[in-house]
Coordinates of N, CA and C in Angstrom, one line a residue:
M286 N 85.3 101.5 148.1 CA 85.7 101.4 146.5 C 85.4 100.1 145.9
E287 N 84.9 100.2 144.8 CA 84.3 98.9 143.9 C 85.6 97.9 143.7
K288 N 85.5 96.8 144.0 CA 86.6 95.8 143.7 C 86.4 95.5 142.3
I289 N 87.8 95.6 141.4 CA 87.8 95.4 140.2 C 88.2 93.8 139.9
N290 N 87.5 93.0 139.1 CA 88.1 91.8 138.8 C 89.2 91.9 137.9
K291 N 90.4 91.1 138.3 CA 91.6 91.2 137.7 C 91.6 90.6 136.4
N292 N 90.6 89.9 135.9 CA 90.4 89.4 134.6 C 89.3 90.2 133.8
S293 N 89.0 91.3 134.4 CA 88.3 92.3 133.7 C 89.1 93.3 132.8
V294 N 88.6 93.7 131.7 CA 89.4 95.0 131.1 C 89.6 96.2 132.0
W295 N 88.6 96.3 132.9 CA 88.7 97.7 133.7 C 89.8 97.4 134.6
H296 N 90.4 96.2 134.9 CA 91.6 96.3 135.7 C 92.7 96.9 135.1
H297 N 92.7 96.9 133.7 CA 93.8 97.2 132.8 C 93.8 98.7 132.3
V298 N 92.6 99.3 132.5 CA 92.7 100.8 131.9 C 93.3 101.7 133.0
R299 N 94.7 102.1 132.5 CA 95.5 102.9 133.4 C 96.2 104.1 133.0
G300 N 95.4 104.6 131.8 CA 95.8 105.9 131.4 C 94.9 106.4 130.3
L301 N 94.7 107.7 130.5 CA 94.0 108.3 129.4 C 94.5 109.7 129.0
E302 N 94.7 109.8 127.7 CA 95.2 111.2 127.3 C 93.9 111.8 126.5
P303 N 93.6 113.0 127.0 CA 92.3 113.4 126.5 C 92.2 113.9 125.2
L304 N 93.5 114.3 124.6 CA 93.5 114.9 123.2 C 95.0 114.5 122.6
S305 N 94.9 114.0 121.5 CA 96.1 113.5 120.8 C 95.9 113.9 119.3
L306 N 96.9 114.6 118.7 CA 96.9 115.0 117.2 C 97.9 114.2 116.4
C307 N 98.4 113.2 117.1 CA 99.5 112.5 116.4 C 99.1 110.9 116.4
D308 N 98.4 110.5 117.4 CA 98.2 109.0 117.8 C 97.5 108.3 116.5
W309 N 96.6 109.0 115.9 CA 95.7 108.6 114.7 C 96.0 109.5 113.7
P310 N 96.8 109.4 112.8 CA 97.2 110.3 111.8 C 95.9 110.8 111.0
G311 N 95.9 112.1 110.9 CA 94.7 112.7 110.3 C 93.5 112.9 111.2
R312 N 93.6 112.5 112.3 CA 92.3 112.5 113.4 C 92.7 113.1 114.7
T313 N 91.6 113.7 115.2 CA 92.0 114.2 116.7 C 91.2 113.1 117.5
S314 N 92.0 112.4 118.1 CA 91.6 111.1 119.1 C 92.0 111.5 120.6
C315 N 91.3 110.9 121.4 CA 91.8 110.6 122.8 C 92.6 109.1 122.8
V316 N 93.4 108.9 123.9 CA 94.1 107.6 123.7 C 93.7 107.0 125.2
I317 N 93.3 105.8 125.1 CA 93.2 104.9 126.2 C 94.2 103.8 126.4
F318 N 94.9 104.0 127.6 CA 96.1 103.1 127.8 C 95.8 101.8 128.5
L319 N 96.3 100.6 128.0 CA 95.7 99.3 128.8 C 97.1 98.8 129.2
G320 N 97.0 98.5 130.4 CA 98.3 97.8 131.1 C 98.5 96.5 130.8
G321 N 99.9 96.0 130.8 CA 100.2 94.6 130.4 C 100.7 94.4 129.1
C322 N 101.6 93.6 128.9 CA 102.2 93.4 127.6 C 102.8 91.9 127.5
N323 N 102.9 91.4 126.2 CA 103.5 90.0 125.9 C 105.0 90.1 125.4
F324 N 105.4 91.3 125.4 CA 106.9 91.6 125.0 C 107.5 92.4 126.4
N325 N 109.0 91.9 126.2 CA 109.6 92.6 127.3 C 110.8 93.5 126.6
C326 N 110.3 94.3 125.7 CA 111.4 95.1 124.8 C 112.3 96.0 125.9
P327 N 113.5 95.9 125.8 CA 114.5 96.6 126.6 C 114.4 98.0 126.3
T328 N 113.9 98.4 125.2 CA 113.8 99.8 124.9 C 112.6 100.6 125.2
C329 N 111.8 99.8 125.7 CA 110.3 100.3 125.8 C 110.4 101.6 126.6
H330 N 109.6 102.6 126.0 CA 109.6 103.9 126.8 C 108.4 104.0 127.7
N331 N 107.4 103.1 127.5 CA 106.2 103.1 128.4 C 106.1 101.7 129.4
F332 N 107.2 101.6 130.0 CA 107.5 100.1 130.7 C 106.5 100.1 131.8
D333 N 106.4 100.9 132.6 CA 105.5 100.8 133.8 C 104.1 100.3 133.2
M334 N 103.6 100.9 132.3 CA 102.2 100.4 131.6 C 102.5 99.2 131.0
A335 N 103.6 98.7 130.5 CA 103.6 97.4 130.0 C 103.7 96.2 131.1
W336 N 104.7 96.7 132.1 CA 105.0 95.6 133.0 C 104.6 95.9 134.7
N337 N 104.3 97.1 134.9 CA 104.0 97.5 136.3 C 102.8 98.3 136.4
M338 N 101.6 97.9 135.8 CA 100.6 98.8 135.7 C 99.9 99.1 137.1
E339 N 100.2 98.2 138.1 CA 99.6 98.4 139.2 C 100.4 99.6 140.0
K340 N 101.4 100.2 139.5 CA 101.9 101.3 139.8 C 101.1 102.6 139.6
L341 N 100.2 102.3 138.6 CA 99.6 103.4 138.0 C 98.0 103.5 138.3
P342 N 97.5 104.5 138.5 CA 96.1 104.7 138.9 C 95.0 104.0 137.9
L343 N 94.1 103.4 138.5 CA 92.9 102.8 137.7 C 92.1 104.0 137.3
I344 N 91.7 103.8 136.0 CA 90.4 104.7 135.6 C 89.3 103.9 135.3
S345 N 88.3 104.1 136.1 CA 87.0 103.4 136.2 C 85.9 103.4 134.9
K346 N 85.3 102.5 134.7 CA 84.4 102.4 133.9 C 83.5 103.6 133.7
K347 N 83.0 104.0 134.9 CA 82.3 105.2 134.9 C 82.8 106.5 134.5
D348 N 84.4 106.6 134.9 CA 84.9 107.8 134.3 C 85.3 107.8 133.0
I349 N 85.4 106.5 132.2 CA 85.5 106.5 130.7 C 84.0 106.9 130.2
Q350 N 83.1 106.5 130.8 CA 81.8 106.7 130.2 C 81.5 108.1 130.2
S351 N 81.7 108.7 131.3 CA 81.5 110.1 131.6 C 82.5 111.0 130.5
F352 N 83.7 110.6 130.4 CA 84.7 111.3 129.4 C 84.2 111.4 128.1
L353 N 83.7 110.0 127.6 CA 83.2 110.0 126.3 C 82.1 110.7 126.1
K354 N 81.2 110.8 127.1 CA 79.9 111.4 126.9 C 80.1 113.0 126.8
D355 N 81.0 113.3 127.5 CA 81.4 114.8 127.6 C 82.1 115.4 126.2
R356 N 83.0 114.4 126.0 CA 84.1 114.8 124.8 C 83.9 114.4 123.5
A357 N 82.9 113.5 123.1 CA 82.8 112.9 122.1 C 82.6 113.8 120.8
I358 N 81.8 114.8 121.1 CA 81.7 115.9 120.0 C 82.8 116.4 119.6
W359 N 83.8 116.5 120.4 CA 85.2 117.3 119.8 C 86.2 116.2 119.2
L360 N 85.9 115.0 119.3 CA 86.9 114.0 118.8 C 86.5 113.2 117.6
D361 N 87.4 112.9 116.8 CA 87.2 112.0 115.5 C 87.6 110.5 115.6
G362 N 87.9 110.1 116.9 CA 88.0 108.7 117.3 C 88.7 108.4 118.5
V363 N 89.0 107.2 119.0 CA 89.7 106.7 120.0 C 90.6 105.9 119.9
T364 N 91.9 106.0 120.1 CA 93.0 105.1 120.1 C 93.1 104.3 121.4
I365 N 93.2 103.0 121.2 CA 93.5 102.2 122.3 C 94.8 101.5 122.1
T366 N 95.7 101.7 123.1 CA 97.0 101.3 123.0 C 97.5 100.5 124.3
G367 N 98.8 100.4 124.6 CA 99.2 99.7 125.9 C 100.6 100.2 126.3
G368 N 101.4 99.2 126.7 CA 101.0 97.8 126.7 C 100.6 97.2 125.1
E369 N 99.8 96.2 125.7 CA 99.6 95.4 124.4 C 98.0 95.1 124.5
P370 N 97.0 95.9 123.9 CA 95.7 95.6 124.1 C 95.1 94.3 123.7
T371 N 95.8 93.5 122.8 CA 95.2 92.2 122.4 C 95.3 91.1 123.6
I372 N 96.1 91.2 124.5 CA 96.4 90.4 125.6 C 95.2 90.6 126.8
V373 N 94.6 91.8 126.7 CA 93.7 92.1 127.8 C 92.5 91.4 127.6
P374 N 92.1 90.8 128.9 CA 90.9 90.0 128.9 C 89.7 91.1 128.8
G375 N 88.7 90.7 128.1 CA 87.3 91.3 128.1 C 87.5 92.7 127.2
L376 N 88.6 92.8 126.4 CA 88.9 93.9 125.4 C 87.6 94.4 124.8
G377 N 86.7 93.3 124.3 CA 85.4 93.8 123.7 C 84.6 94.7 124.4
E378 N 84.5 94.5 125.8 CA 83.7 95.3 126.5 C 84.0 96.7 126.7
L379 N 85.3 97.0 126.5 CA 85.7 98.3 126.6 C 85.4 98.9 125.0
L380 N 85.6 98.2 124.1 CA 85.4 98.5 122.7 C 83.9 98.8 122.5
Y381 N 82.9 98.0 123.2 CA 81.6 98.3 123.0 C 81.3 99.6 123.6
E382 N 81.9 99.9 124.8 CA 81.4 101.1 125.6 C 81.9 102.2 124.7
I383 N 83.0 102.2 124.0 CA 83.4 103.3 123.1 C 82.4 103.5 121.9
S384 N 81.9 102.3 121.6 CA 81.2 102.4 120.3 C 79.8 103.0 120.8
Q385 N 79.4 103.2 122.0 CA 78.0 103.6 122.2 C 78.2 105.5 122.3
A386 N 79.5 105.7 122.4 CA 79.7 107.1 122.0 C 79.8 107.7 120.6
K387 N 79.5 106.5 119.7 CA 79.6 106.8 118.3 C 80.8 107.2 117.7
L388 N 81.9 106.8 118.4 CA 83.4 107.2 117.9 C 84.1 105.9 117.0
P389 N 84.7 106.3 116.0 CA 85.7 105.2 115.6 C 86.8 104.9 116.6
I390 N 87.2 103.5 116.3 CA 88.3 103.2 117.2 C 89.3 102.7 116.3
K391 N 90.6 103.0 116.8 CA 91.9 102.5 116.3 C 92.6 101.7 117.5
V392 N 93.0 100.4 117.0 CA 93.8 99.8 118.1 C 95.3 99.6 117.7
D393 N 96.2 99.8 118.5 CA 97.5 99.5 118.4 C 98.1 98.2 118.8
S394 N 98.9 97.4 118.1 CA 99.3 96.1 118.5 C 100.7 95.8 117.9
N395 N 101.3 94.9 118.4 CA 102.3 94.2 118.1 C 102.2 93.2 117.0
G396 N 101.1 92.9 116.9 CA 100.6 91.8 115.9 C 101.1 90.4 116.3
M397 N 101.2 90.1 117.5 CA 101.5 88.8 117.8 C 100.4 88.0 118.2
R398 N 99.1 88.5 118.1 CA 97.9 87.8 118.3 C 97.0 88.1 117.1
P399 N 97.1 87.6 116.1 CA 96.4 88.0 114.9 C 95.0 87.6 114.9
E400 N 94.6 86.5 115.7 CA 93.3 85.9 115.8 C 92.6 86.9 116.6
I401 N 93.1 87.7 117.4 CA 92.2 88.7 118.2 C 92.0 90.0 117.2
L402 N 92.9 90.3 116.5 CA 92.8 91.3 115.6 C 91.7 90.9 114.4
E403 N 91.7 89.8 114.0 CA 90.7 89.2 113.2 C 89.4 89.1 113.6
D404 N 89.2 88.8 114.9 CA 88.0 88.7 115.6 C 87.2 90.2 115.7
I405 N 88.4 91.1 116.0 CA 87.8 92.6 116.3 C 87.4 93.0 115.0
L406 N 88.1 92.8 113.9 CA 87.9 93.3 112.6 C 86.3 92.6 112.1
D407 N 86.3 91.4 112.2 CA 85.0 90.7 111.7 C 83.8 91.2 112.6
Q408 N 84.0 91.5 113.8 CA 82.9 92.0 114.5 C 82.5 93.5 114.2
G409 N 83.5 94.2 113.4 CA 83.2 95.6 113.3 C 83.5 96.4 114.5
M410 N 84.5 95.9 115.5 CA 84.5 96.6 116.7 C 85.6 97.7 116.5
A411 N 86.4 97.7 115.4 CA 87.5 98.8 115.2 C 87.6 99.0 113.8
E412 N 87.9 100.4 113.4 CA 88.1 100.8 112.2 C 89.4 100.7 111.6
Q413 N 90.5 100.9 112.6 CA 92.0 100.9 112.0 C 92.6 100.1 113.1
F414 N 93.7 99.5 112.4 CA 94.9 98.8 113.3 C 96.2 99.5 112.9
A415 N 97.0 99.8 114.0 CA 98.4 100.2 113.7 C 99.2 99.1 114.3
I416 N 99.9 98.6 113.5 CA 100.9 97.5 113.8 C 102.1 97.9 113.8
D417 N 102.9 97.6 114.9 CA 104.3 97.8 115.0 C 105.1 96.6 114.7
V418 N 105.8 96.8 113.4 CA 106.8 95.8 113.0 C 108.1 96.1 113.6
K419 N 108.6 95.3 114.6 CA 109.8 95.6 115.4 C 111.1 95.7 114.4
G420 N 111.2 94.7 113.3 CA 112.3 94.8 112.6 C 112.4 93.5 111.8
P421 N 113.7 93.0 111.4 CA 113.6 91.8 110.9 C 113.5 90.7 111.7
Y422 N 112.8 89.7 111.2 CA 112.7 88.5 112.0 C 113.6 88.1 113.0
E423 N 114.7 87.9 112.2 CA 115.9 87.3 113.1 C 116.4 88.5 114.4
K424 N 115.8 89.4 114.4 CA 116.1 90.4 115.5 C 115.0 90.4 116.6
Y425 N 113.9 89.7 116.3 CA 112.8 89.8 117.2 C 113.4 89.4 118.7
P426 N 113.9 88.3 118.8 CA 114.3 87.8 120.1 C 115.0 89.1 120.9
A427 N 115.9 89.7 120.4 CA 116.5 90.9 121.0 C 115.5 92.0 121.2
L428 N 114.8 92.5 120.1 CA 113.9 93.6 120.2 C 112.8 93.3 121.0
S429 N 112.3 92.0 121.5 CA 111.2 91.7 122.2 C 111.5 91.4 123.7
G430 N 112.8 91.2 124.0 CA 113.4 90.9 125.1 C 113.1 89.4 125.4
R431 N 113.3 88.6 124.1 CA 113.3 87.3 124.2 C 111.8 86.8 124.4
A432 N 110.8 87.4 124.0 CA 109.5 87.0 124.2 C 109.0 86.1 123.1
V433 N 109.6 86.3 121.7 CA 109.2 85.5 120.7 C 110.5 85.1 119.9
T434 N 110.2 84.0 119.2 CA 111.3 83.4 118.4 C 111.0 84.1 117.0
P435 N 112.1 84.0 116.2 CA 112.0 84.7 114.6 C 110.9 83.8 114.0
E436 N 110.6 82.6 114.1 CA 109.7 81.8 113.5 C 108.3 82.3 113.9
T437 N 108.0 82.4 115.2 CA 107.0 82.9 115.9 C 106.6 84.3 115.2
A438 N 107.4 85.1 115.3 CA 107.3 86.6 114.7 C 106.8 86.5 113.2
R439 N 107.4 85.6 112.6 CA 107.0 85.6 111.0 C 105.9 85.0 111.0
K440 N 105.5 84.0 111.5 CA 104.0 83.2 111.5 C 102.9 84.1 111.8
N441 N 103.3 85.2 112.8 CA 102.1 85.9 113.4 C 101.9 87.3 112.4
L442 N 102.9 87.7 112.1 CA 103.0 88.9 111.2 C 102.6 88.7 109.7
E443 N 103.0 87.3 109.3 CA 102.4 87.0 108.0 C 100.9 86.8 107.9
K444 N 100.3 86.3 109.1 CA 98.7 86.4 109.1 C 98.2 87.7 109.3
V445 N 98.9 88.7 109.8 CA 98.5 89.9 110.0 C 98.5 90.7 108.5
F446 N 99.6 90.5 107.9 CA 99.8 91.0 106.5 C 98.7 90.4 105.6
S447 N 98.3 89.2 105.8 CA 97.2 88.6 104.8 C 95.9 89.4 105.1
L448 N 95.6 89.5 106.6 CA 94.4 90.3 107.0 C 94.5 92.1 106.4
A449 N 95.7 92.3 106.1 CA 95.7 93.8 105.6 C 95.4 93.7 104.2
E450 N 96.0 92.6 103.4 CA 95.7 92.7 102.0 C 94.3 92.6 101.9
A451 N 93.4 91.8 102.6 CA 91.9 91.7 102.6 C 91.2 92.9 102.9
H452 N 91.9 93.7 103.9 CA 91.0 95.0 104.4 C 92.1 96.1 104.1
P453 N 92.6 96.5 103.1 CA 93.9 97.5 102.8 C 93.7 98.9 103.7
D454 N 92.2 99.3 103.9 CA 92.0 100.5 104.5 C 92.0 100.4 106.1
S455 N 92.3 99.2 106.5 CA 92.2 99.2 107.9 C 93.4 98.9 108.7
F456 N 94.6 98.9 107.9 CA 95.7 98.8 108.7 C 96.8 99.7 108.1
Y457 N 97.8 100.1 109.0 CA 98.9 100.5 108.7 C 100.1 100.0 109.5
F458 N 101.4 100.2 109.2 CA 102.5 99.7 109.8 C 103.6 100.7 110.1
R459 N 104.1 100.5 111.4 CA 105.1 101.5 111.9 C 106.3 100.6 112.3
L460 N 107.6 101.3 112.4 CA 108.6 100.8 112.9 C 109.3 101.9 113.8
T461 N 109.6 101.6 114.9 CA 110.4 102.5 115.8 C 111.9 102.2 115.6
K462 N 112.8 103.0 115.2 CA 114.3 102.7 114.7 C 115.0 102.8 116.2
V463 N 115.0 101.8 116.8 CA 115.8 101.6 118.2 C 117.3 101.5 117.7
P464 N 118.0 101.9 118.7 CA 119.8 101.8 118.3 C 120.0 100.4 117.6
I465 N 119.6 99.3 117.9 CA 120.2 98.2 117.3 C 119.9 98.0 115.8
L466 N 118.8 98.6 115.4 CA 118.4 98.6 114.0 C 119.3 99.3 113.0
T467 N 119.8 98.8 111.7 CA 120.5 99.4 110.9 C 119.4 99.9 109.6
D468 N 119.9 100.8 108.8 CA 119.1 101.2 107.7 C 118.7 100.0 106.9
E469 N 119.6 99.0 106.8 CA 119.4 97.6 106.2 C 118.3 96.8 106.9
D470 N 118.3 97.0 108.1 CA 117.2 96.2 108.9 C 115.8 96.8 108.6
V471 N 115.9 98.3 108.5 CA 114.4 98.8 108.2 C 114.0 98.5 106.8
D472 N 115.1 98.4 105.9 CA 114.7 98.0 104.5 C 114.0 96.6 104.6
T473 N 114.6 95.7 105.2 CA 114.4 94.4 105.3 C 113.0 94.2 106.1
A474 N 112.6 94.9 107.0 CA 111.1 95.1 107.6 C 110.3 95.5 106.6
R475 N 110.8 96.6 105.8 CA 109.7 97.1 104.9 C 109.3 96.2 103.7
G476 N 110.4 95.3 103.5 CA 110.1 94.4 102.5 C 109.1 93.2 102.9
Y477 N 108.7 93.3 104.1 CA 107.7 92.2 104.5 C 106.4 92.6 104.3
L478 N 106.0 93.9 104.0 CA 104.8 94.4 103.9 C 104.2 94.1 102.6
P479 N 102.7 93.8 102.6 CA 102.1 93.6 101.4 C 102.3 94.8 100.5
E480 N 102.1 94.4 99.2 CA 102.0 95.3 98.1 C 101.1 96.5 98.4
G481 N 101.6 97.7 98.1 CA 100.5 98.9 98.4 C 100.8 99.5 99.9
F482 N 101.5 98.8 100.8 CA 101.8 99.4 102.2 C 103.0 100.0 102.2
D483 N 103.0 101.1 103.1 CA 104.4 101.6 103.5 C 104.8 101.6 104.8
L484 N 105.9 101.6 105.4 CA 106.4 101.5 106.8 C 106.5 102.9 107.3
T485 N 105.7 103.5 108.3 CA 106.1 104.5 109.0 C 107.1 104.4 109.9
I486 N 108.1 105.4 109.8 CA 109.2 105.3 110.7 C 109.0 106.2 111.7
Q487 N 109.2 105.8 113.2 CA 109.0 106.6 114.3 C 110.2 106.7 114.9
K488 N 110.7 107.9 115.4 CA 111.8 108.3 116.3 C 111.7 107.5 117.4
F489 N 113.0 107.0 117.7 CA 113.1 106.2 119.1 C 113.2 107.4 120.3
I490 N 112.5 106.9 121.3 CA 112.4 107.8 122.7 C 113.0 106.9 123.5
P491 N 114.3 107.2 124.0 CA 114.9 106.6 125.1 C 113.8 106.4 126.3
P492 N 114.1 105.2 127.1 CA 113.2 104.9 128.3 C 113.5 106.0 129.3
R493 N 112.4 106.5 130.0 CA 112.6 107.3 131.2 C 112.5 106.6 132.4
R494 N 113.8 106.3 132.7 CA 113.9 105.2 133.9 C 114.1 106.0 135.2
E495 N 114.0 105.6 136.2 CA 114.3 106.2 137.4 C 115.7 107.0 137.8
N496 N 116.6 106.1 137.2 CA 117.9 106.6 137.3 C 118.8 106.1 135.9
A497 N 120.0 106.7 135.8 CA 120.9 106.4 134.7 C 121.3 104.8 134.6
H498 N 121.2 104.1 135.8 CA 121.8 102.7 136.0 C 120.7 101.9 135.2
A499 N 119.5 102.3 135.3 CA 118.2 101.3 134.6 C 118.4 101.7 133.1
D500 N 118.8 102.9 132.7 CA 119.1 103.1 131.2 C 120.0 102.3 131.0
N501 N 121.1 102.5 131.4 CA 122.5 101.6 131.0 C 122.0 100.0 131.0
E502 N 121.4 99.6 132.1 CA 121.0 98.1 131.9 C 120.3 97.8 130.9
A503 N 119.1 98.6 130.4 CA 118.3 98.5 129.2 C 119.5 98.4 128.0
G504 N 120.4 99.2 127.8 CA 121.1 99.1 126.6 C 122.1 98.0 126.8
R505 N 122.4 97.5 127.9 CA 123.4 96.2 127.8 C 122.5 94.9 127.7
Q506 N 121.2 95.1 128.1 CA 120.4 93.9 127.6 C 120.2 93.8 126.2
V507 N 119.9 94.7 125.5 CA 120.2 94.7 124.1 C 121.3 94.2 123.4
G508 N 122.4 94.9 123.9 CA 123.7 94.4 123.5 C 123.9 92.8 123.5
D509 N 123.5 92.4 124.7 CA 123.8 90.9 124.9 C 122.9 90.1 123.9
M510 N 121.8 90.7 123.8 CA 120.8 89.7 123.0 C 121.2 89.7 121.4
V511 N 122.1 90.7 121.0 CA 122.4 90.6 119.6 C 123.8 90.0 119.4
D512 N 124.5 89.8 120.5 CA 126.1 89.3 120.4 C 125.9 88.0 119.9

């Protein structure tokens, strides 16, 4: 078996959904999942991908190339999601491989690495970015598992909003209404967006843990963070 460098993007390719009708609104796409995340969200529904990617099988470069070669004619695009794609080393190599199949690319992100998004945009390596706005800045410590402060969340998202203003066709924004968010919180987050943008509200999917204790622990952690 070929040994994969842990600093390679191919060490992080841990999932492939061959066909999705909802991940890229208006398009038929496949979804490539990259392991690893810079958040520790207690309500994460894809926690193994985010924090325990070694538990999931690798999907090789050869397999991705073969899949795209065979299926490109049936697809309108490729969604790259995670985890958090912008923290993955060598992300550009994966984007390049997809571009060889002449398919447009959408990248999902939490927006905390705006410089990576800007670089991808400037190099024309992706057509669309879906940015998850977690909620009001003051709740980001609870929502992210204390991964970021309100100040850091504000600074990074404001840079993303500036990119979106300059490239309005390349961005849209989403919010998952997790249990600690009120309707007022949603309105506050919506108010952050640049003029002309709306916030797509996504239904919360509870974490699929191995047992009920883990579910209870996730809920307890959220409660502790907002007390």
